[in-house]
XYZ file of C-alpha atoms in Angstrom:
370
model
C 30.726 2.090 31.913
C 28.413 1.900 34.944
C 29.162 3.862 38.123
C 27.440 1.595 40.635
C 25.954 3.543 43.485
C 26.607 6.740 41.457
C 29.917 7.123 43.295
C 31.703 10.206 42.007
C 28.789 11.216 39.779
C 27.753 14.865 40.255
C 23.945 14.904 40.231
C 23.156 18.345 41.660
C 24.546 21.791 42.426
C 24.144 22.995 45.998
C 24.948 25.982 48.184
C 24.148 24.085 51.377
C 27.312 22.194 52.288
C 30.863 21.541 51.122
C 32.862 18.452 52.075
C 36.581 17.908 51.518
C 37.277 14.413 52.789
C 41.018 14.637 52.297
C 41.372 17.863 54.281
C 38.672 17.029 56.843
C 36.526 20.068 56.026
C 32.742 20.374 56.386
C 31.115 23.729 55.633
C 27.486 24.814 55.973
C 26.915 27.682 53.514
C 30.553 28.722 53.843
C 30.742 28.393 57.648
C 32.878 25.773 59.397
C 30.352 23.252 60.769
C 32.625 22.508 63.718
C 32.644 26.171 64.750
C 28.880 26.444 64.249
C 28.327 23.449 66.527
C 30.450 24.918 69.301
C 29.308 28.555 69.085
C 25.702 28.530 67.848
C 22.340 26.959 68.652
C 20.435 24.371 66.637
C 17.846 26.995 65.704
C 20.501 29.445 64.461
C 22.139 26.847 62.230
C 18.763 25.695 60.884
C 18.033 29.333 60.008
C 21.375 29.507 58.203
C 20.646 26.432 56.082
C 17.092 27.511 55.244
C 17.601 31.236 54.708
C 21.269 31.471 53.734
C 22.547 33.621 56.611
C 22.796 33.540 60.387
C 19.954 35.458 62.073
C 20.356 38.705 63.977
C 18.817 38.991 67.452
C 15.389 40.181 66.273
C 15.198 37.558 63.528
C 16.206 34.803 65.948
C 13.616 35.840 68.530
C 10.828 35.839 65.944
C 12.058 32.566 64.467
C 12.129 30.817 67.862
C 8.614 32.014 68.696
C 7.295 30.558 65.440
C 9.282 27.355 66.086
C 7.669 26.813 69.496
C 4.181 27.192 67.988
C 4.939 24.262 65.666
C 5.760 21.772 68.435
C 2.188 20.565 69.024
C 1.133 17.271 67.468
C -1.873 17.373 65.102
C -4.772 15.201 66.268
C -4.549 12.768 63.287
C -0.931 12.011 64.213
C -1.918 11.260 67.821
C -4.579 8.873 66.549
C -2.004 7.215 64.295
C 0.454 6.788 67.185
C -2.170 4.930 69.173
C -2.901 2.507 66.327
C 0.572 1.543 65.155
C 1.469 -2.159 65.622
C 3.683 -2.708 68.644
C 6.032 -4.991 66.694
C 7.109 -2.187 64.320
C 10.534 -0.753 65.094
C 10.817 2.947 65.884
C 12.041 4.016 62.449
C 9.159 2.218 60.732
C 6.737 3.847 63.158
C 8.340 7.252 62.625
C 8.121 6.925 58.841
C 4.423 6.042 59.100
C 3.558 8.760 61.609
C 5.308 11.443 59.559
C 3.324 10.455 56.475
C 0.116 11.337 58.361
C 1.305 14.964 58.420
C 0.775 15.101 54.655
C -2.363 17.226 54.573
C -3.141 20.031 52.127
C -1.018 22.352 54.313
C 2.037 20.784 52.684
C 0.831 20.910 49.090
C 2.657 23.135 46.635
C 6.318 24.083 46.357
C 8.455 23.434 49.463
C 9.159 26.501 51.601
C 10.808 27.392 54.896
C 7.618 27.545 56.977
C 6.886 23.922 56.064
C 10.476 22.935 56.812
C 10.352 24.555 60.253
C 7.003 22.953 61.102
C 8.255 19.481 60.204
C 11.532 19.907 62.080
C 9.879 21.354 65.181
C 7.349 18.531 65.494
C 9.799 15.655 64.986
C 10.889 15.450 68.669
C 7.255 15.168 69.770
C 6.577 12.343 67.316
C 9.739 10.439 68.260
C 9.275 10.942 72.007
C 5.655 9.794 71.913
C 6.518 6.729 69.858
C 9.272 5.845 72.319
C 7.070 6.497 75.356
C 4.224 4.384 73.976
C 6.578 1.547 73.065
C 7.940 1.539 76.638
C 4.610 1.767 78.460
C 4.868 5.471 79.327
C 1.960 7.909 78.911
C 1.764 9.715 75.576
C 1.898 13.520 75.548
C -1.482 14.154 73.889
C -0.941 17.801 74.773
C 2.724 18.739 74.551
C 3.852 20.313 77.853
C 4.495 24.000 77.347
C 8.066 25.028 78.022
C 9.015 27.645 75.476
C 12.282 28.401 77.263
C 13.815 25.077 76.194
C 15.927 24.800 73.060
C 15.104 22.245 70.375
C 17.545 19.665 71.787
C 16.571 20.276 75.432
C 12.873 20.084 74.514
C 13.497 16.710 72.877
C 15.091 15.302 76.050
C 12.299 16.865 78.110
C 9.634 15.088 76.044
C 11.442 11.763 76.322
C 11.803 11.833 80.112
C 9.315 14.393 81.422
C 12.180 16.173 83.193
C 14.140 19.290 82.244
C 17.610 18.023 81.232
C 20.879 19.330 82.606
C 22.605 22.017 80.568
C 25.512 19.634 79.980
C 23.336 16.913 78.481
C 21.289 19.360 76.406
C 24.437 21.034 75.103
C 26.050 17.699 74.182
C 22.963 16.579 72.267
C 22.642 19.955 70.539
C 26.252 19.741 69.336
C 25.591 16.311 67.858
C 22.346 17.436 66.219
C 24.004 20.451 64.584
C 26.823 18.302 63.220
C 24.391 15.812 61.665
C 22.001 18.391 60.162
C 23.491 18.230 56.691
C 26.107 16.216 54.836
C 25.879 16.560 51.084
C 24.119 14.220 48.688
C 24.009 11.120 50.884
C 21.478 8.329 50.266
C 18.569 9.815 52.216
C 19.152 13.358 50.951
C 19.333 12.103 47.370
C 16.056 10.251 47.981
C 14.462 13.476 49.220
C 15.670 15.411 46.165
C 14.477 12.728 43.743
C 10.978 12.762 45.255
C 10.935 16.568 45.274
C 11.986 16.584 41.617
C 8.680 14.911 40.715
C 6.880 17.945 42.227
C 5.584 15.817 45.060
C 5.064 17.429 48.469
C 7.527 17.960 51.312
C 5.968 15.307 53.575
C 6.288 12.663 50.847
C 9.948 13.563 50.363
C 10.566 13.439 54.121
C 8.833 10.054 54.359
C 11.075 8.720 51.596
C 14.183 10.103 53.268
C 13.221 8.350 56.503
C 12.821 5.097 54.592
C 16.381 5.479 53.293
C 17.711 6.451 56.729
C 16.222 3.267 58.211
C 18.690 1.150 56.241
C 21.530 -0.352 58.258
C 24.152 1.004 55.834
C 23.025 4.578 56.438
C 21.508 5.430 59.816
C 22.395 2.572 62.120
C 26.135 2.931 62.766
C 26.035 4.408 66.320
C 24.246 1.316 67.623
C 27.183 -0.835 66.540
C 29.581 1.468 68.386
C 27.555 1.135 71.570
C 27.693 -2.656 71.333
C 31.468 -2.466 70.841
C 31.998 -0.214 73.868
C 29.779 -2.436 76.008
C 31.779 -5.519 74.997
C 35.091 -3.775 75.774
C 33.756 -2.611 79.136
C 36.832 -0.929 80.598
C 39.849 0.906 79.198
C 42.349 -1.756 80.307
C 40.529 -4.333 78.123
C 40.546 -2.161 75.003
C 43.819 -3.252 73.392
C 43.237 -7.003 73.678
C 39.657 -6.705 72.415
C 40.567 -4.438 69.498
C 43.554 -6.578 68.517
C 41.289 -9.617 68.515
C 38.919 -7.924 66.074
C 41.703 -6.815 63.765
C 43.404 -10.245 63.832
C 40.107 -11.736 62.628
C 39.831 -9.043 59.924
C 36.672 -7.579 61.446
C 35.627 -3.947 61.189
C 35.974 -1.590 64.139
C 32.631 0.176 64.311
C 32.880 3.962 64.303
C 36.255 4.118 62.548
C 36.860 5.144 58.965
C 34.461 6.946 56.647
C 33.544 6.657 52.982
C 34.367 10.347 52.415
C 36.836 11.441 55.094
C 40.448 10.324 54.640
C 41.598 12.256 57.688
C 39.964 13.110 61.004
C 36.193 13.568 60.731
C 35.616 17.235 61.703
C 32.293 16.281 63.289
C 34.010 13.762 65.553
C 36.584 16.419 66.456
C 33.809 18.841 67.466
C 32.077 16.213 69.596
C 35.389 15.408 71.251
C 35.831 19.116 72.017
C 32.349 19.231 73.550
C 33.158 16.223 75.721
C 36.323 17.955 76.936
C 34.193 20.914 78.056
C 32.002 18.717 80.250
C 32.750 19.325 83.885
C 31.516 16.009 85.185
C 33.264 12.724 84.464
C 31.373 9.968 82.699
C 32.448 6.334 82.350
C 31.288 5.993 78.740
C 32.911 9.200 77.555
C 36.191 8.336 79.295
C 36.052 4.826 77.809
C 35.365 6.204 74.327
C 38.397 8.485 74.415
C 40.624 5.627 75.584
C 39.256 3.269 72.924
C 39.781 5.893 70.221
C 43.438 6.403 71.157
C 44.093 2.666 71.181
C 42.117 1.939 68.003
C 43.837 4.655 65.934
C 47.229 3.333 66.994
C 46.320 -0.263 66.157
C 44.681 0.630 62.848
C 47.886 2.359 61.802
C 49.756 -0.810 62.746
C 47.432 -3.284 61.005
C 46.362 -1.081 58.071
C 49.281 1.279 57.419
C 48.568 4.177 55.112
C 44.771 3.810 55.337
C 44.361 6.854 57.626
C 41.448 5.462 59.625
C 40.136 7.670 62.443
C 37.054 7.917 64.632
C 34.010 9.177 62.739
C 30.987 11.102 63.971
C 29.081 7.912 64.832
C 31.792 6.874 67.300
C 31.486 9.913 69.537
C 27.753 10.215 68.881
C 27.278 6.784 70.406
C 29.369 7.709 73.442
C 27.500 10.983 73.987
C 24.042 9.493 73.546
C 24.907 6.623 75.861
C 26.171 9.140 78.456
C 23.003 11.253 78.347
C 20.817 8.183 78.695
C 19.448 7.682 75.186
C 18.969 3.971 74.423
C 20.318 2.630 71.125
C 16.834 2.352 69.606
C 16.674 6.165 69.654
C 19.961 6.736 67.831
C 18.661 6.621 64.262
C 15.423 8.503 65.054
C 17.516 11.219 66.747
C 19.815 11.367 63.727
C 16.676 11.752 61.599
C 15.352 14.569 63.789
C 18.491 16.614 63.119
C 18.881 15.653 59.446
C 15.320 16.883 58.795
C 16.858 20.360 58.541
C 19.235 19.299 55.773
C 16.630 17.204 53.982
C 14.129 20.057 53.866
C 16.808 22.573 52.846
C 17.651 20.317 49.899
C 13.960 20.021 48.993
C 13.661 23.812 48.863
C 16.859 24.099 46.819
C 15.757 21.356 44.407
C 12.375 22.984 43.806
C 13.952 26.350 42.943
C 15.826 24.944 39.925
C 14.044 21.694 39.278
C 14.681 18.988 36.703
C 13.157 15.575 37.360
C 15.741 12.862 38.027
C 15.650 10.227 35.285
C 18.972 8.322 34.991
C 19.431 5.453 32.564
C 20.100 1.816 33.385
C 22.297 -0.520 31.347
C 20.340 -3.595 30.309
C 22.256 -6.839 30.965
C 19.402 -9.310 30.489
C 18.747 -11.678 27.606
C 17.247 -10.909 24.176
C 14.896 -12.989 22.035
C 16.493 -15.767 20.015
C 15.547 -14.001 16.786
C 17.745 -11.148 15.619
C 17.015 -8.005 17.579
C 16.421 -4.892 15.509
C 16.661 -1.572 17.361
């Protein structure tokens, strides 16, 4: 028997995250990810995944200082950014630029200092790629603003302006909730590459290649297109019914794992509720969700289809001004924490991945002797 896609096959043991799709539970090292996203910073949760515990005040201060020192782009990466073909999409450019980081600094077994350096520099790479692609000046020397959090610094590099606390907080919540999510396609890719005793940059480059695929990292863009086509709340029911009557998918609803409400979507919805200012896209998203869940129950009874993290991610990123071409790179910037945590975990108890394949081709006409 062949389990295509390895669905249901346990290929690794991990202490990093636990997912119960039926109960709608996501834990990071025993902590509720939803609570972490609401109560803690990106840096604190990264520390938890890499070190195994939340930092105390002194540890966090030292950790943040080291993090800020890693934000500067190496000169070879800047040279690479300036030479990339303009007709490459952002994820292809990001994959290529990250591979240039693979100097001797990253040789040897994966460790936390490497993980932090890669995670801290990702916003600078993404922002510069985006700025260059849109005719904006590249930050050859990253502006110094050590007071900004990881998420706020990312928005700062994209726009050149310090973001509002509301926008920075909304993005940080999203980035915490997408840090880690079990043995998904890109994480499995990272662990497979690590299992060969290759370096951390090679594993990260491979993970980015997997994330680029439309079945993995591109869902929020489809949600944005859906919301733009709906336009206003009073058009939602007719538009959604039209899709369901034609047996089309509603982007951002349902999940391969979760059979109840996606806890990440619930946390993003909570963050939206805390926003003091009204926003058309966030208001529209909440109205569309209410209508879609009701109609999905009508058209697909018993399926338990709810909004997933991509649905509210799209609404939040649209509200804070991130264009759709930045959705998957931003997802990648947060997931770098989970990818690198898995690389470290894989290396500590390593066995190279070498599954079998069932041959279904032809044999020679003569009798085959095994």
